[in-house]
Tab-separated table of C-alpha atoms in Angstrom:
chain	number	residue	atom	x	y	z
A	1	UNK	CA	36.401	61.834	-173.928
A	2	UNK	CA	32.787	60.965	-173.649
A	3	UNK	CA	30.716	60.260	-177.058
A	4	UNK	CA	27.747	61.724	-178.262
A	5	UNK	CA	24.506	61.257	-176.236
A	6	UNK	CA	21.070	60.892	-176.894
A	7	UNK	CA	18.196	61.273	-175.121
A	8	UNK	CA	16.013	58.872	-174.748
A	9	UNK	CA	17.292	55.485	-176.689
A	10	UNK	CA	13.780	53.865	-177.059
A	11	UNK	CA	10.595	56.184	-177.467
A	12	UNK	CA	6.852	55.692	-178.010
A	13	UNK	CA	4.565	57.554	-179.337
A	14	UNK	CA	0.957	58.280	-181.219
A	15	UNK	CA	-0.182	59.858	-184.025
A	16	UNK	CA	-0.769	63.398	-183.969
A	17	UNK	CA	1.643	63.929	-180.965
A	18	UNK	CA	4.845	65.577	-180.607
A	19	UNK	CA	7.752	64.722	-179.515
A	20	UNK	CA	11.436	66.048	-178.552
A	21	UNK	CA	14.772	64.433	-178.926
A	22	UNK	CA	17.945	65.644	-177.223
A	23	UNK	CA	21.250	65.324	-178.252
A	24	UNK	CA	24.807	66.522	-176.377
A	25	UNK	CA	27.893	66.250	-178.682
A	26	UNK	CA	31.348	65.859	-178.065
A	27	UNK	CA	33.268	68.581	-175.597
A	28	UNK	CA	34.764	71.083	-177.750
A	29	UNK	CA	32.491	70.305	-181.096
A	30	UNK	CA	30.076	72.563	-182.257
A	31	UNK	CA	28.410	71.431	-185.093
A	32	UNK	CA	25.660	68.871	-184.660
A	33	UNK	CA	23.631	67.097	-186.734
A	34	UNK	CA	20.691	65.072	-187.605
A	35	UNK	CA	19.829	62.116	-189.746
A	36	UNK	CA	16.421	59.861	-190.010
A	37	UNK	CA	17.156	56.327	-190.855
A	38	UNK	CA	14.630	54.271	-192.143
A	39	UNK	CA	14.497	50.432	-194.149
A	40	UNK	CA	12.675	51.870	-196.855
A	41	UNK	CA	14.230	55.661	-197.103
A	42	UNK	CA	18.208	54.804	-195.672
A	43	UNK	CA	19.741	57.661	-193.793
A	44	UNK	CA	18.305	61.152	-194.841
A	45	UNK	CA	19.660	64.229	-193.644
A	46	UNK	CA	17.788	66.554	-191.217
A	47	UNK	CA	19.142	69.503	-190.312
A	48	UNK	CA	22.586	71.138	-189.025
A	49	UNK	CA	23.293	73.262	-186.626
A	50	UNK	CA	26.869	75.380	-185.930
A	51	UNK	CA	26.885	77.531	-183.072
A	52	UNK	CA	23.216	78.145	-182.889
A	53	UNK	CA	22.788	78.231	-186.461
A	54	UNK	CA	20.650	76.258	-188.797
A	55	UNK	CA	23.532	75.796	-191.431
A	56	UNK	CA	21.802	73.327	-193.500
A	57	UNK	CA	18.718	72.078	-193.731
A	58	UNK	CA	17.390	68.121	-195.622
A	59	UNK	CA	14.177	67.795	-197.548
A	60	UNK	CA	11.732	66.982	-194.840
A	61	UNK	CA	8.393	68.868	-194.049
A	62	UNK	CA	8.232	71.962	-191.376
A	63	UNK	CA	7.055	69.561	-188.717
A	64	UNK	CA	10.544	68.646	-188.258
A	65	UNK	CA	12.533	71.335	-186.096
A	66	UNK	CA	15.531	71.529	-184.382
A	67	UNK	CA	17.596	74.357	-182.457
A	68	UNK	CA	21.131	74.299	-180.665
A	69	UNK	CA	21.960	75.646	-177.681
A	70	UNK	CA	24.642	77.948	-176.379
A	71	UNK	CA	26.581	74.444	-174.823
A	72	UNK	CA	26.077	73.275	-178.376
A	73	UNK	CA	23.735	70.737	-177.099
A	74	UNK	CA	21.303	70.236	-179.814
A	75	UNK	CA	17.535	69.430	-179.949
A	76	UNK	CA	15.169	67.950	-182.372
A	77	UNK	CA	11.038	68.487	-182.584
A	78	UNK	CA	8.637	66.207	-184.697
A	79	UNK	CA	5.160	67.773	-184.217
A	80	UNK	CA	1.939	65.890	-185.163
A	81	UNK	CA	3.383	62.564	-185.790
A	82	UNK	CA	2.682	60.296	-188.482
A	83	UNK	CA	3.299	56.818	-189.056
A	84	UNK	CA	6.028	57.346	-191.644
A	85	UNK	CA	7.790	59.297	-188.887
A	86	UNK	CA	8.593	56.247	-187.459
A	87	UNK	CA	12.528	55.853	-187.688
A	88	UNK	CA	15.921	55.874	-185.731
A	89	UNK	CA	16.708	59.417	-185.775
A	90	UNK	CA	20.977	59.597	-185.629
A	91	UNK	CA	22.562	62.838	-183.975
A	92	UNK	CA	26.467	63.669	-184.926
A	93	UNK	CA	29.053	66.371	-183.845
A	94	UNK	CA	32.020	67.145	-185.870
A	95	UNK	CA	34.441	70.148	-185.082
A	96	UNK	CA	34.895	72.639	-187.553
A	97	UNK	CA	31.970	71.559	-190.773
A	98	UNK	CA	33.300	72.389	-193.750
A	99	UNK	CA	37.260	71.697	-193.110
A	100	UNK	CA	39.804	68.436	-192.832
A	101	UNK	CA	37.971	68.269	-189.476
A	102	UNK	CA	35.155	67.856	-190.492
A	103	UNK	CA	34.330	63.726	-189.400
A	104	UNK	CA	30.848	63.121	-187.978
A	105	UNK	CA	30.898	61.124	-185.124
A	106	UNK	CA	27.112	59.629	-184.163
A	107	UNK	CA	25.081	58.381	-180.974
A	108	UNK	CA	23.546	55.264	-180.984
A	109	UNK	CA	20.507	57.219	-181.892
A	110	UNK	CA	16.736	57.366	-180.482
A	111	UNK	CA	14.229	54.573	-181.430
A	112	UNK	CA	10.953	56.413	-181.956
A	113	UNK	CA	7.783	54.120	-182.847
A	114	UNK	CA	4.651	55.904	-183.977
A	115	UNK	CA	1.307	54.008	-183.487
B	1	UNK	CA	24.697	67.597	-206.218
B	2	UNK	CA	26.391	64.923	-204.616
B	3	UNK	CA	25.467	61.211	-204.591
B	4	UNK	CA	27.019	58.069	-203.583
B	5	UNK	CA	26.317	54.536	-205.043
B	6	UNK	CA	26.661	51.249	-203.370
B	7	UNK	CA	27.503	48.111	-204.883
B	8	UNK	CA	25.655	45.655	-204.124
B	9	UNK	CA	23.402	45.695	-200.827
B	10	UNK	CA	24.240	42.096	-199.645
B	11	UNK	CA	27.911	40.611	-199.767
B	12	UNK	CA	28.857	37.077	-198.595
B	13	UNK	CA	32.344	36.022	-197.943
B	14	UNK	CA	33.880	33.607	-196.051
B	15	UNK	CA	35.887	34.055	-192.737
B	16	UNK	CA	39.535	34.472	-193.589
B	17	UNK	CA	38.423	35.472	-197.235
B	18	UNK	CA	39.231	39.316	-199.005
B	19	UNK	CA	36.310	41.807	-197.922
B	20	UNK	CA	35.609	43.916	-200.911
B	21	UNK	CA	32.948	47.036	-200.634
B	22	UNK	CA	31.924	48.739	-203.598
B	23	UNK	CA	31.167	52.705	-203.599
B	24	UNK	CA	30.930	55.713	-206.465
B	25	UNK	CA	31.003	59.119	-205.893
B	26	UNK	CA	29.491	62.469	-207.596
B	27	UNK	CA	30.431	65.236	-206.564
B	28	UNK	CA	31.015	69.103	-208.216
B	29	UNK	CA	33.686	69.623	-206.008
B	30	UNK	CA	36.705	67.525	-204.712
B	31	UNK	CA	34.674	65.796	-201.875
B	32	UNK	CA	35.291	64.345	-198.424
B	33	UNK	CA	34.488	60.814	-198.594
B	34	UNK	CA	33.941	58.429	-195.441
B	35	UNK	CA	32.934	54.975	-194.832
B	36	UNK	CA	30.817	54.264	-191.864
B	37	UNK	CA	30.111	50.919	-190.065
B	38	UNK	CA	26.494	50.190	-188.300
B	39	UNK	CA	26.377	47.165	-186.106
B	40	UNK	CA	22.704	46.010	-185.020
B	41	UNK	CA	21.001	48.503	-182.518
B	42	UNK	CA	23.584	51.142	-182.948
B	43	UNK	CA	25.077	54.387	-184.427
B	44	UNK	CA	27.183	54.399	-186.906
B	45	UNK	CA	30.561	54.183	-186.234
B	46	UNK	CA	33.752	55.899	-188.408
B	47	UNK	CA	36.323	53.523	-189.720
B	48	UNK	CA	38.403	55.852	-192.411
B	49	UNK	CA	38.234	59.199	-194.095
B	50	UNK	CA	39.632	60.624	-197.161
B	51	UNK	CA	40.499	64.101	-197.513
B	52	UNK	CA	43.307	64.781	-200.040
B	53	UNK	CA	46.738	63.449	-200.659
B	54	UNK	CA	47.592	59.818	-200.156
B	55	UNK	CA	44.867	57.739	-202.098
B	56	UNK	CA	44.955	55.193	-199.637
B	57	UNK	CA	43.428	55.207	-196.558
B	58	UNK	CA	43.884	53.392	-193.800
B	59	UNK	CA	41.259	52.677	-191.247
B	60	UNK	CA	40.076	50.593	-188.000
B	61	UNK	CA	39.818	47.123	-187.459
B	62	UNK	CA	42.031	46.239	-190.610
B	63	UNK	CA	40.069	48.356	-193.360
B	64	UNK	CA	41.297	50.268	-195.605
B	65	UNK	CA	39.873	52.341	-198.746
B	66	UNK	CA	41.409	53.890	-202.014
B	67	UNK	CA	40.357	56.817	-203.805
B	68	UNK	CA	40.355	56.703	-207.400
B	69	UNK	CA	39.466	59.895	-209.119
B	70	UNK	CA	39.433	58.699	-212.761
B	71	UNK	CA	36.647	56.246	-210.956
B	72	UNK	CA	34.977	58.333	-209.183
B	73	UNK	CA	35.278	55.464	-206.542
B	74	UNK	CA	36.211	55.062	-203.404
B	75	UNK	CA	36.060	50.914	-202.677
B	76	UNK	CA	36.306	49.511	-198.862
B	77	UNK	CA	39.153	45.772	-198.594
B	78	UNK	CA	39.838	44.375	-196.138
B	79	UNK	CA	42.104	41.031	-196.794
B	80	UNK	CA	40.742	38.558	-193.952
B	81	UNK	CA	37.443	39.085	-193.250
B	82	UNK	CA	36.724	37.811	-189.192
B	83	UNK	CA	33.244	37.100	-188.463
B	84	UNK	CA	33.211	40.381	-185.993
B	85	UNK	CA	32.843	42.283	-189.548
B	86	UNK	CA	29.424	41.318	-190.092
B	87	UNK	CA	27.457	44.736	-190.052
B	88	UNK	CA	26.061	46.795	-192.620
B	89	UNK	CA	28.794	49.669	-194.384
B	90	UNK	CA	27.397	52.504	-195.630
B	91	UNK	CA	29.848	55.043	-197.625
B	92	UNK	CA	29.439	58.786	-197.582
B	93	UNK	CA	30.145	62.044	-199.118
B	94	UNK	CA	30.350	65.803	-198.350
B	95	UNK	CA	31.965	68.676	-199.566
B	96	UNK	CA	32.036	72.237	-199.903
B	97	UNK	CA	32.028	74.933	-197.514
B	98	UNK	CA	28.311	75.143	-198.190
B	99	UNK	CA	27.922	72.041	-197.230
B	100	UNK	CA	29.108	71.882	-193.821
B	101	UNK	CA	29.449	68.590	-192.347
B	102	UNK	CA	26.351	67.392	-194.323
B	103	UNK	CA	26.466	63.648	-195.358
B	104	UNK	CA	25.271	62.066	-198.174
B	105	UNK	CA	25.103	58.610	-197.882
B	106	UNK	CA	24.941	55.404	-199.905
B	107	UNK	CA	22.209	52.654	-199.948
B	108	UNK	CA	24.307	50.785	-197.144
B	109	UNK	CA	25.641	47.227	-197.888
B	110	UNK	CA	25.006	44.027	-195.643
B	111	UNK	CA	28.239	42.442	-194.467
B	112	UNK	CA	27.750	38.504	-194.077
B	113	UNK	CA	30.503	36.641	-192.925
B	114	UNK	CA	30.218	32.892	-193.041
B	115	UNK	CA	32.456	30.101	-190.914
């Protein structure tokens, strides 16, 4: 069974654009989620998404958005980037949030640089 | 609200010597409690889970973790480190069916293994 992907590994990008990150869990989960990972911050919590719901959502400004598809593939916006938005931003599936099956399982995540 | 403490961000030990990784747990409600594994350039990758029952968990690659309410901890051994373990550990914590899948994660500790 494949992993999660993400779309694209390595990204570039300057202040005060936007960019979108795309993430396709495991066949047969539906819950994905997202996580920023930074040296100074650790991994922070974004945003989850079950079945096209926003189930829970981290402490981070309204420039970060994300929505989930009907294939549960998920995707994640960052509008009007800053500096600090610089980060490896983490996408897991699980199965069923909230149960005994509830074990993330992660990408190797999307490398975005903000000059 | 949950949290998770780690022990100690850097630990040194020596190949063939007992890997021990510290972690403590808050949580309002019996919690689900993970330890991940993050090799350079990657995601993070799951080596056990605890749900409820047996205190000790077994996981990949030789790990293994026990739960100890009274302690609110949940430490990482393994008994012969190889130098393959270097990597940084980060434990983690959810709970609740409000919750979801949401992770809380510690600090992350640095793995060194030395020949």
């Amino acid at each position: 069974k494949a992993g999660v992907t993400q779309t694209p590994r390595y990204l570039i990008k300057t202040r005060g654009q936007q960019v979108t990150l795309s993430c396709s869990p495991i066949s047969g989960h539906r819950s994905v989620s997202w996580y920023q990972q930074t040296p100074g911050q650790g991994l922070q919590f974004l945003f989850e998404y079950f079945s096209e719901t926003q189930r829970n959502k981290g402490n981070f400004p309204g420039r970060f958005s994300g929505r989930q598809f009907s294939n549960s593939r998920s995707e994640m916006n960052v509008s009007t980037l800053e500096l600090g938005d610089s980060a490896l931003y983490l996408c897991a599936s699980s199965l069923i949030p909230g149960t005994d099956y509830n074990e993330q399982f992660f990408g190797p995540g999307t490398r975005l640089t903000v000059l | 609200a949950q949290s998770v403490t780690q022990l100690g961000s850097h630990v040194s030990v020596s190949e063939g010597a007992l890997v021990l990784l510290r972690c403590n747990y808050s949580s309002s409600v019996p919690p689900y409690l993970f330890w991940y594994v993050q090799y350079p350039n990657q995601g993070l990758q799951l080596l056990l889970k605890y749900t409820t029952g047996a205190t000790l968990v077994k996981g990949i690659n030789g790990f293994e973790a026990e739960f100890k309410k009274s302690e609110t901890s949940f430490h990482l051994t393994k008994p012969s480190a190889h130098m393959s373990d270097a990597a940084e550990y980060f434990c983690a914590v959810s709970g609740g069916e409000t919750s979801g899948s949401r992770l809380t994660f510690g600090e992350g500790t640095q793995l060194t293994v030395n020949p």
